[in-house]
Structure formats: structure tokens, C-alpha cells
mmCIF file of C-alpha atoms and ligand atoms in Angstrom:
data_model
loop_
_atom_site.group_PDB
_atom_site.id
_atom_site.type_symbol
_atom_site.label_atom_id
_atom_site.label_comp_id
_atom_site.label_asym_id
_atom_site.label_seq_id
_atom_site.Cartn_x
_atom_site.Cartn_y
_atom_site.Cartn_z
ATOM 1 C CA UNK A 1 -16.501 25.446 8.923
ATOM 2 C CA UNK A 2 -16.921 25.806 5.011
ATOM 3 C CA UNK A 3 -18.234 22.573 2.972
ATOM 4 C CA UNK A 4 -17.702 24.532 -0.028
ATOM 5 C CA UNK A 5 -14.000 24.602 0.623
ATOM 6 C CA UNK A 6 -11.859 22.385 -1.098
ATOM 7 C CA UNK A 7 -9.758 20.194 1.077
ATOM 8 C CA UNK A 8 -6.111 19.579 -0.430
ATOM 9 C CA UNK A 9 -3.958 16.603 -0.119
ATOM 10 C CA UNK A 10 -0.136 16.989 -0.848
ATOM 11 C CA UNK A 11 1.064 13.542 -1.912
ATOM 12 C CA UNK A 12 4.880 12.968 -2.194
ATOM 13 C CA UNK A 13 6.199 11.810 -5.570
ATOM 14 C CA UNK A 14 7.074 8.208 -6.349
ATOM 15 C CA UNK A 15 5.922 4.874 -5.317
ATOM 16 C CA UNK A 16 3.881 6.069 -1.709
ATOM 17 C CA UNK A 17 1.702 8.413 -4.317
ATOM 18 C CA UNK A 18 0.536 5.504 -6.010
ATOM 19 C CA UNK A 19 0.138 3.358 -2.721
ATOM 20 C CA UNK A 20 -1.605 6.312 -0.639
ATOM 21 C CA UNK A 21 -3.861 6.599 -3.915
ATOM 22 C CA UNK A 22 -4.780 3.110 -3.706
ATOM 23 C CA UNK A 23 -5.846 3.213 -0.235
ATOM 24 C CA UNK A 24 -7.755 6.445 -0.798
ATOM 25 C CA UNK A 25 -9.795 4.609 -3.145
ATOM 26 C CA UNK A 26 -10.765 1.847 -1.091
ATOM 27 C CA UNK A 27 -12.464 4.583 1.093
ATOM 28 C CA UNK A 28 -14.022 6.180 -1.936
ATOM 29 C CA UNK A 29 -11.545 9.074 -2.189
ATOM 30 C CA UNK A 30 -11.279 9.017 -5.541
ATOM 31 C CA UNK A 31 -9.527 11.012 -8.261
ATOM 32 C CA UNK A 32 -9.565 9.608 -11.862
ATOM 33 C CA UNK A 33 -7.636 12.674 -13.258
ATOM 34 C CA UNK A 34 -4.729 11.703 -11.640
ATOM 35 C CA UNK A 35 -4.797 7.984 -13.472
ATOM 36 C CA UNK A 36 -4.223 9.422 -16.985
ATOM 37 C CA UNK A 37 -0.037 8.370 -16.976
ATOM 38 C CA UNK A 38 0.500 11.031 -19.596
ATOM 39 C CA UNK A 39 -1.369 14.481 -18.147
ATOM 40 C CA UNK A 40 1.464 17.155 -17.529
ATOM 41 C CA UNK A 41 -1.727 18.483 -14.685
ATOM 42 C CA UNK A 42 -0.293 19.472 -11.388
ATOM 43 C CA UNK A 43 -3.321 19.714 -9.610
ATOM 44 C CA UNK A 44 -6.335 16.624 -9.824
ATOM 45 C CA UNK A 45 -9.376 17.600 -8.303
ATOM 46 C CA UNK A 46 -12.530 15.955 -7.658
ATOM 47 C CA UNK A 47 -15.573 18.193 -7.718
ATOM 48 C CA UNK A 48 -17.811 16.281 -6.631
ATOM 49 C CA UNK A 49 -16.427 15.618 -3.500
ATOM 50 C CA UNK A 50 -14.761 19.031 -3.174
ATOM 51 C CA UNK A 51 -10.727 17.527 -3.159
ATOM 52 C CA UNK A 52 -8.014 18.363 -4.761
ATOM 53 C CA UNK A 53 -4.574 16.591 -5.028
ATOM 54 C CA UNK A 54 -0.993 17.297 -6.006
ATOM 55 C CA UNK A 55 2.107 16.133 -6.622
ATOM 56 C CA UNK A 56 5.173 16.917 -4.954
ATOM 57 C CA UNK A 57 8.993 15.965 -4.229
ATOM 58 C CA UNK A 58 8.931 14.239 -0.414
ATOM 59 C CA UNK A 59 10.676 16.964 1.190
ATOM 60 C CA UNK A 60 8.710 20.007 0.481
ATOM 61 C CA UNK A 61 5.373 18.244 1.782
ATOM 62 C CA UNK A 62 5.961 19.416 5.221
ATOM 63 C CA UNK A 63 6.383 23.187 4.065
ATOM 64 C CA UNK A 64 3.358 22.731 1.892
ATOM 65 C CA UNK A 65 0.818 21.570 4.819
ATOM 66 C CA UNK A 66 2.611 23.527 7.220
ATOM 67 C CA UNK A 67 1.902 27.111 5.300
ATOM 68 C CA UNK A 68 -1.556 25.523 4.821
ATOM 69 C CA UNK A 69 -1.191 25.258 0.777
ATOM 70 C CA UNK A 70 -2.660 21.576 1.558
ATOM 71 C CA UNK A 71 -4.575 20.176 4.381
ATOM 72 C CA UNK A 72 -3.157 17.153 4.745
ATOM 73 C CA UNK A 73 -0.041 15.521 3.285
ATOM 74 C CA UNK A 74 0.958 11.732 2.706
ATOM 75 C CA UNK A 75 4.881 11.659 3.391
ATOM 76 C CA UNK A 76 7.692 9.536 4.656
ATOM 77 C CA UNK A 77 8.251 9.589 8.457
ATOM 78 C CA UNK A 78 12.026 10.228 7.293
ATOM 79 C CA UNK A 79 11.257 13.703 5.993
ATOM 80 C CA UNK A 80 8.526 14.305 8.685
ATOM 81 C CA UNK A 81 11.561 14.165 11.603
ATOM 82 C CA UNK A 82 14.190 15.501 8.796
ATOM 83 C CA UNK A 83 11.727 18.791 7.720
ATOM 84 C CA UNK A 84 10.717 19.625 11.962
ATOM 85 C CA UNK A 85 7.973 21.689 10.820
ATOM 86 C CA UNK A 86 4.698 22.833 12.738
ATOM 87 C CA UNK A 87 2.102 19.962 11.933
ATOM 88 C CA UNK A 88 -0.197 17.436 13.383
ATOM 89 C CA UNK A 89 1.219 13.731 12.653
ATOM 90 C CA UNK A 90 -2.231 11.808 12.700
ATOM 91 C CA UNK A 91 -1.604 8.594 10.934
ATOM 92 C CA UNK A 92 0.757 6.145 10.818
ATOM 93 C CA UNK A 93 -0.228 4.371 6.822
ATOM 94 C CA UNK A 94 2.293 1.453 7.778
ATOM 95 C CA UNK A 95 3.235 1.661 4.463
ATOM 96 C CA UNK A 96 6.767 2.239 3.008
ATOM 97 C CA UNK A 97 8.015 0.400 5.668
ATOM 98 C CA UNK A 98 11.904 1.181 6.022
ATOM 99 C CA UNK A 99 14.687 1.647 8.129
ATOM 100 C CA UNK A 100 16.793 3.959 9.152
ATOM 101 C CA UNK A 101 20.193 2.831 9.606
ATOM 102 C CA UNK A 102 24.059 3.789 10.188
ATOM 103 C CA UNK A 103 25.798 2.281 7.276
ATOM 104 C CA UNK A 104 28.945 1.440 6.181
ATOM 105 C CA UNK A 105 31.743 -1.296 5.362
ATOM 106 C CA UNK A 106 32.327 -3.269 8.175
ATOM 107 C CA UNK A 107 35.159 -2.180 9.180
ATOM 108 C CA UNK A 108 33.665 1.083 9.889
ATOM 109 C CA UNK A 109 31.810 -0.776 12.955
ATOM 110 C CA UNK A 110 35.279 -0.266 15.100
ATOM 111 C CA UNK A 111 35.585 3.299 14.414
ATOM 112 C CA UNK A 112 31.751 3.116 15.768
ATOM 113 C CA UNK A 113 32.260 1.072 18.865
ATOM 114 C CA UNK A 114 35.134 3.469 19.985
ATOM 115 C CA UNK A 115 33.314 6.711 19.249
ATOM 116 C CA UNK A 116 35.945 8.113 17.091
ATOM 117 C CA UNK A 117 35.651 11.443 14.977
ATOM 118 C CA UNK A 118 34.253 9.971 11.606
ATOM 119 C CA UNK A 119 32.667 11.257 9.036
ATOM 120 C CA UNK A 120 28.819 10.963 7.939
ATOM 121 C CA UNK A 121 27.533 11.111 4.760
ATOM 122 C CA UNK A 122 23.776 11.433 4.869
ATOM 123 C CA UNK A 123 20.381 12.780 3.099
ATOM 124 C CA UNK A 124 19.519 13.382 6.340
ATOM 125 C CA UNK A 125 21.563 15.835 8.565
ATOM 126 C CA UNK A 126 18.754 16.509 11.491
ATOM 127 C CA UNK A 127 18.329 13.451 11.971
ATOM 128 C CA UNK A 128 21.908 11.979 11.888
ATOM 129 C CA UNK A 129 23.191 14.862 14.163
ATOM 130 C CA UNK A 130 20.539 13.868 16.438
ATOM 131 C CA UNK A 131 21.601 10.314 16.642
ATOM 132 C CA UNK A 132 25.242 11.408 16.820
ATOM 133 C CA UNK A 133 24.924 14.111 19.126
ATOM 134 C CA UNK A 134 21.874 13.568 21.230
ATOM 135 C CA UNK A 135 21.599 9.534 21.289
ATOM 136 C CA UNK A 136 24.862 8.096 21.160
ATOM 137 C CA UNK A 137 26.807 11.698 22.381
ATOM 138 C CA UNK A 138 29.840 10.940 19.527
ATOM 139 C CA UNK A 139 31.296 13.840 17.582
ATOM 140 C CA UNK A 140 31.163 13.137 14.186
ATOM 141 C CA UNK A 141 31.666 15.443 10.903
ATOM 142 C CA UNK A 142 28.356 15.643 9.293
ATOM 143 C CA UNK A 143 28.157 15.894 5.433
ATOM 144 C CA UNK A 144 25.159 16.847 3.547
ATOM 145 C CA UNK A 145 24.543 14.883 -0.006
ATOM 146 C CA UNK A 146 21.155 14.580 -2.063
ATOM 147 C CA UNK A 147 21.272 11.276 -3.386
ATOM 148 C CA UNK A 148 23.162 8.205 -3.753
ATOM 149 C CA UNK A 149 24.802 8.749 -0.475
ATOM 150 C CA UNK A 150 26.063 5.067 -0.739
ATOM 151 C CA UNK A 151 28.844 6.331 -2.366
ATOM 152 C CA UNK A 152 30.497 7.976 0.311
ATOM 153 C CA UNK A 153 32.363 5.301 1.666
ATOM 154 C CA UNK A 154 32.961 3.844 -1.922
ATOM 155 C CA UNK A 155 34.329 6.996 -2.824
ATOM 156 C CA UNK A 156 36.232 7.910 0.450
ATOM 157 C CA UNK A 157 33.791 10.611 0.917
ATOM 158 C CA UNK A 158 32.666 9.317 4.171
ATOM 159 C CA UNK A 159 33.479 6.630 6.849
ATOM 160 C CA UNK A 160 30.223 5.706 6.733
ATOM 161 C CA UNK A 161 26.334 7.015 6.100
ATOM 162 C CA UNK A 162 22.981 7.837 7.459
ATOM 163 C CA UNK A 163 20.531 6.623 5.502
ATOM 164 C CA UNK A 164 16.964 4.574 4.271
ATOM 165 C CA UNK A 165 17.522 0.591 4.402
ATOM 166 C CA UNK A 166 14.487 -1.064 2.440
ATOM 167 C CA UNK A 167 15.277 -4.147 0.811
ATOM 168 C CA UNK A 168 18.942 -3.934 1.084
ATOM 169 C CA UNK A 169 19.727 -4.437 -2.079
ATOM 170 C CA UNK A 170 21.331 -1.151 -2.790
ATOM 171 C CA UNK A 171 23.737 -1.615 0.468
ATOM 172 C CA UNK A 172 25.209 -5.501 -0.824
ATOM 173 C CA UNK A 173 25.714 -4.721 -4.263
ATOM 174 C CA UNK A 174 27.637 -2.451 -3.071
ATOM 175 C CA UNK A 175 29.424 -4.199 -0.528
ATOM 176 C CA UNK A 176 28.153 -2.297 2.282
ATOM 177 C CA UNK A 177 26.366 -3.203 5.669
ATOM 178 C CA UNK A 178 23.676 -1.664 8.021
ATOM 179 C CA UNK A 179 26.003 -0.855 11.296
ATOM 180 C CA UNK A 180 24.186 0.468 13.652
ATOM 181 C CA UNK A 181 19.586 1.324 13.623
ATOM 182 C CA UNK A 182 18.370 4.212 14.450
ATOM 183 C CA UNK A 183 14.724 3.833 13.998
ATOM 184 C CA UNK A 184 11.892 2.152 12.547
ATOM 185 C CA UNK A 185 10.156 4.538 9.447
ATOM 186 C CA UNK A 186 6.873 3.964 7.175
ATOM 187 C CA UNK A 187 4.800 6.911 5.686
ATOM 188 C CA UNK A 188 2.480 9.111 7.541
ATOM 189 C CA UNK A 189 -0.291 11.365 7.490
ATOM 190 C CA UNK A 190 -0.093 14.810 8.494
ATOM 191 C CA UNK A 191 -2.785 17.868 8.819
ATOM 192 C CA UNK A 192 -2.321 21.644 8.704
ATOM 193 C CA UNK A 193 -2.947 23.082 12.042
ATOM 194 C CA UNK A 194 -5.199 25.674 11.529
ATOM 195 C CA UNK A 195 -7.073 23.039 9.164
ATOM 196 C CA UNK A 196 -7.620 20.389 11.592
ATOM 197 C CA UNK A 197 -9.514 23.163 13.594
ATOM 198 C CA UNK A 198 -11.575 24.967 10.654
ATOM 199 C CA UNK A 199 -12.464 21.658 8.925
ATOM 200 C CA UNK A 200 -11.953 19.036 11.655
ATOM 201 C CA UNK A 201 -15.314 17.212 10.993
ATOM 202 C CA UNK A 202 -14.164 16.925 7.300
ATOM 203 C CA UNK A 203 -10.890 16.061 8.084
ATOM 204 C CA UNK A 204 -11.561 13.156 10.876
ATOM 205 C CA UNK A 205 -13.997 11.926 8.517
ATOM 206 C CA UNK A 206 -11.151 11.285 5.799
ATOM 207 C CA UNK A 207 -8.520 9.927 8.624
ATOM 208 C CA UNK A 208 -11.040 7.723 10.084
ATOM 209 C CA UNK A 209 -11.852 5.641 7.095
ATOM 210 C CA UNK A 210 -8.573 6.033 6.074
ATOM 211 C CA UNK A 211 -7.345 4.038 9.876
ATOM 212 C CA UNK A 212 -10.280 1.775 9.298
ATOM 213 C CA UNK A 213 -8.957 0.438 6.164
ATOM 214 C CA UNK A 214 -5.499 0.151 7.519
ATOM 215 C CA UNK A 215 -6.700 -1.782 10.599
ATOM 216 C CA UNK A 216 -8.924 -4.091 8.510
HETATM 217 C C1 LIG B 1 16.863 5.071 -1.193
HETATM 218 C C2 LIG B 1 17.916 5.069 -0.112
HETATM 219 C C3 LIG B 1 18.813 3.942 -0.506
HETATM 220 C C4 LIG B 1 17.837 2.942 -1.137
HETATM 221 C C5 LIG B 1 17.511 1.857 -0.156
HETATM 222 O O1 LIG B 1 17.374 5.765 -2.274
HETATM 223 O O2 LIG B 1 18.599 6.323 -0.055
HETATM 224 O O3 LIG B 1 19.772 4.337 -1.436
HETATM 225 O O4 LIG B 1 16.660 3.681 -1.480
HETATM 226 O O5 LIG B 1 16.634 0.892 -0.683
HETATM 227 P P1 LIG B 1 16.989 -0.668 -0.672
HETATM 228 O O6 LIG B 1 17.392 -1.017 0.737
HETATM 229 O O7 LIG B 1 15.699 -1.314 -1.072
HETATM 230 O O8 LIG B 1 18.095 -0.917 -1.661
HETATM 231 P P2 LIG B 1 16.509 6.326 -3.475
HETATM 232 O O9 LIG B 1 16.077 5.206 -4.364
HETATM 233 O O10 LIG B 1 15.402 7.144 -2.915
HETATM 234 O O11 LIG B 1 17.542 7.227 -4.313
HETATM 235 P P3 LIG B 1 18.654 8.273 -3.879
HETATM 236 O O12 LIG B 1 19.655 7.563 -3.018
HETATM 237 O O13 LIG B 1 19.276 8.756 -5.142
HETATM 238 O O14 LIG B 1 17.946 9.364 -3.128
#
């Protein structure tokens, strides 16, 4: 164990930074580098408490904690099961609640119900081709997009898509309907392995008061 070690939290981009942030500070994990809007920084850190804290895009959080470049990571439960790498999933923040959902027009519910050959247009391939193949044991053609998969069955990419339902919103503007769930999602916290070992006391501390603020 080494108190002089800093312990790093990987934090994924976007709206869950700020949120995670938030409840970091009601514990008194605090970093008021990372408040200035306009720093270009990539890394905050807070000396007296011996943290650090960066920024990065959702998916590569797993790879980051797993190869032990950060301790513990604030993520999506969406990129957790999508990414399959080695790391302890501690906390559930039951924050950026979402759904993960089969989506499509509604007449792609038939081709559904009889399990034909369709295609899927997803973010997420794991975990479609899990559903697919391991859950609901239907061939389907997987295809792999990075964003805006709603437009695969706009576009006649797709029959229908795998994909994050929050509000809604983005699926009836554009005429489209959640078809089938697959699971439940909201962001999570996970550790480095050799990490939770070497600075467990440190470590629990931070996910303790981090569940205790959660369950208040
Ligand atoms: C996510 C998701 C949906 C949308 C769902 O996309 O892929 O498109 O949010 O949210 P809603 O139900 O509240 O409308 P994101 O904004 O991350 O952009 P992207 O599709 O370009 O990745």
C-alpha cells in the first residue's frame, strides 16, 4: 500500500462527467481544476488529496482501468458489457438511467416475432449478437455504425437497430418505436484489478461514501 500514490479516476465524456463530478463532491472528492469550462488540461488533479482525474470518450474507459492507467472509471453499463474487459464492476451510480432496446418501425415487429434473417444496425455489436444469438437464438446480419444508428431503418440500412432508449425523443421524431428490451442500463463504477488489491483501503474508502450518498 502507497498513500503517496495518486489514485486516478477515468470519467467518460459528456453529461455522466458532470453528474459523477457532482456526486464526488458531495463526498468531498473534489477537483476545482476541472470547473474552469475553458482549460484545454487533460488531467485535473487534486494534491491535497492525492487524485487525479481525466477525461475520456465512454468507450475507451474500460481499456484505460483495465491496463491500470486509472484506478477506477465512471462509465455507462452499455460500454461496460459492450468493451468485456478484465475489471471489477463495484457500483451501480443509478444514474444515466437508460434502456437498451430493439428498435425499429413497427412493422419491423413481424419480421421479429417470426425470427426472420434481418438486419441490425447497432453501436453495439457484443451486445446485440448476444441478444440475437444467445437470448432469443435468431440469425440476424449484424452491422456496425458509430452514431446516429437511427438512421438505419430511415435509410434502408437496416430492418431495425440495437440501441440506447432515454427519453425517446430521438426514436418518435423519427417515427420509430422500441420493439423489443433487452436490458435495463445506468452508469457504473469500475476498479482496476490489481488496484483494488494494492490500494483497497483507499479505494473502499472512496466507493463507500460514494454508495452512502447514493443510498441517502
Ligand atoms: C443516444 C442513443 C440515441 C439517443 C437516445 O445517442 O444512441 O440516439 O441518445 O436518447 P433519447 O431516447 O433521449 O432520444 P447519442 O446522443 O449518444 O448520439 P449518437 O447516436 O450520435 O451516438
Amino acid at each position: 500500500m502507497d498513500d503517496n500514490k495518486y489514485i486516478v479516476f477515468a470519467l467518460a465524456k459528456g453529461r455522466l462527467a458532470g453528474q459523477a463530478m457532482e456526486l464526488l463532491e458531495k463526498t468531498g472528492i473534489t477537483c476545482d481544476e476541472m470547473k474552469d469550462k475553458d482549460t484545454r488540461k487533460l488531467v485535473f488533479v487534486n494534491e491535497e488529496l492525492k487524485l487525479k482525474f481525466f477525461l475520456a470518450k465512454a468507450t475507451d474507459v474500460p481499456t484505460y482501468v483495465e491496463l491500470g492507467a486509472a484506478d477506477i472509471g465512471i462509465v455507462g453499463l452499455d460500454t461496460i458489457l459492450e468493451e468485456n474487459r478484465r475489471v471489477y464492476e463495484v457500483l451501480d451510480l443509478k444514474m444515466g438511467k437508460c434502456r437498451m432496446c430493439v428498435c425499429g418501425p413497427e412493422s419491423a415487429g413481424e419480421l421479429l416475432k417470426h425470427r426472420e434473417r434481418i438486419r441490425v444496425a447497432t453501436k453495439y455489436p457484443v451486445i446485440a449478437k448476444d441478444y440475437f444469438f444467445n437470448t432469443k437464438h435468431q440469425t440476424v446480419d449484424i452491422i456496425k455504425l458509430n452514431g446516429s444508428v437511427e438512421l438505419g431503418p430511415i435509410v434502408g440500412l437496416s430492418d431495425c437497430i440495437v440501441d440506447i432508449v432515454e427519453t425517446g425523443s430521438t426514436l418518435r421524431e423519427n417515427g420509430l418505436k422500441v420493439l423489443e428490451e433487452i436490458r435495463d442500463l445506468s452508469a457504473r463504477v469500475i476498479v482496476n484489478q490489481v488496484s483494488m488489491r494494492m490500494q483497497n483501503k483507499r479505494i473502499t474508502e472512496i466507493i463507500d461514501k460514494m454508495k452512502a450518498e447514493i443510498d441517502q
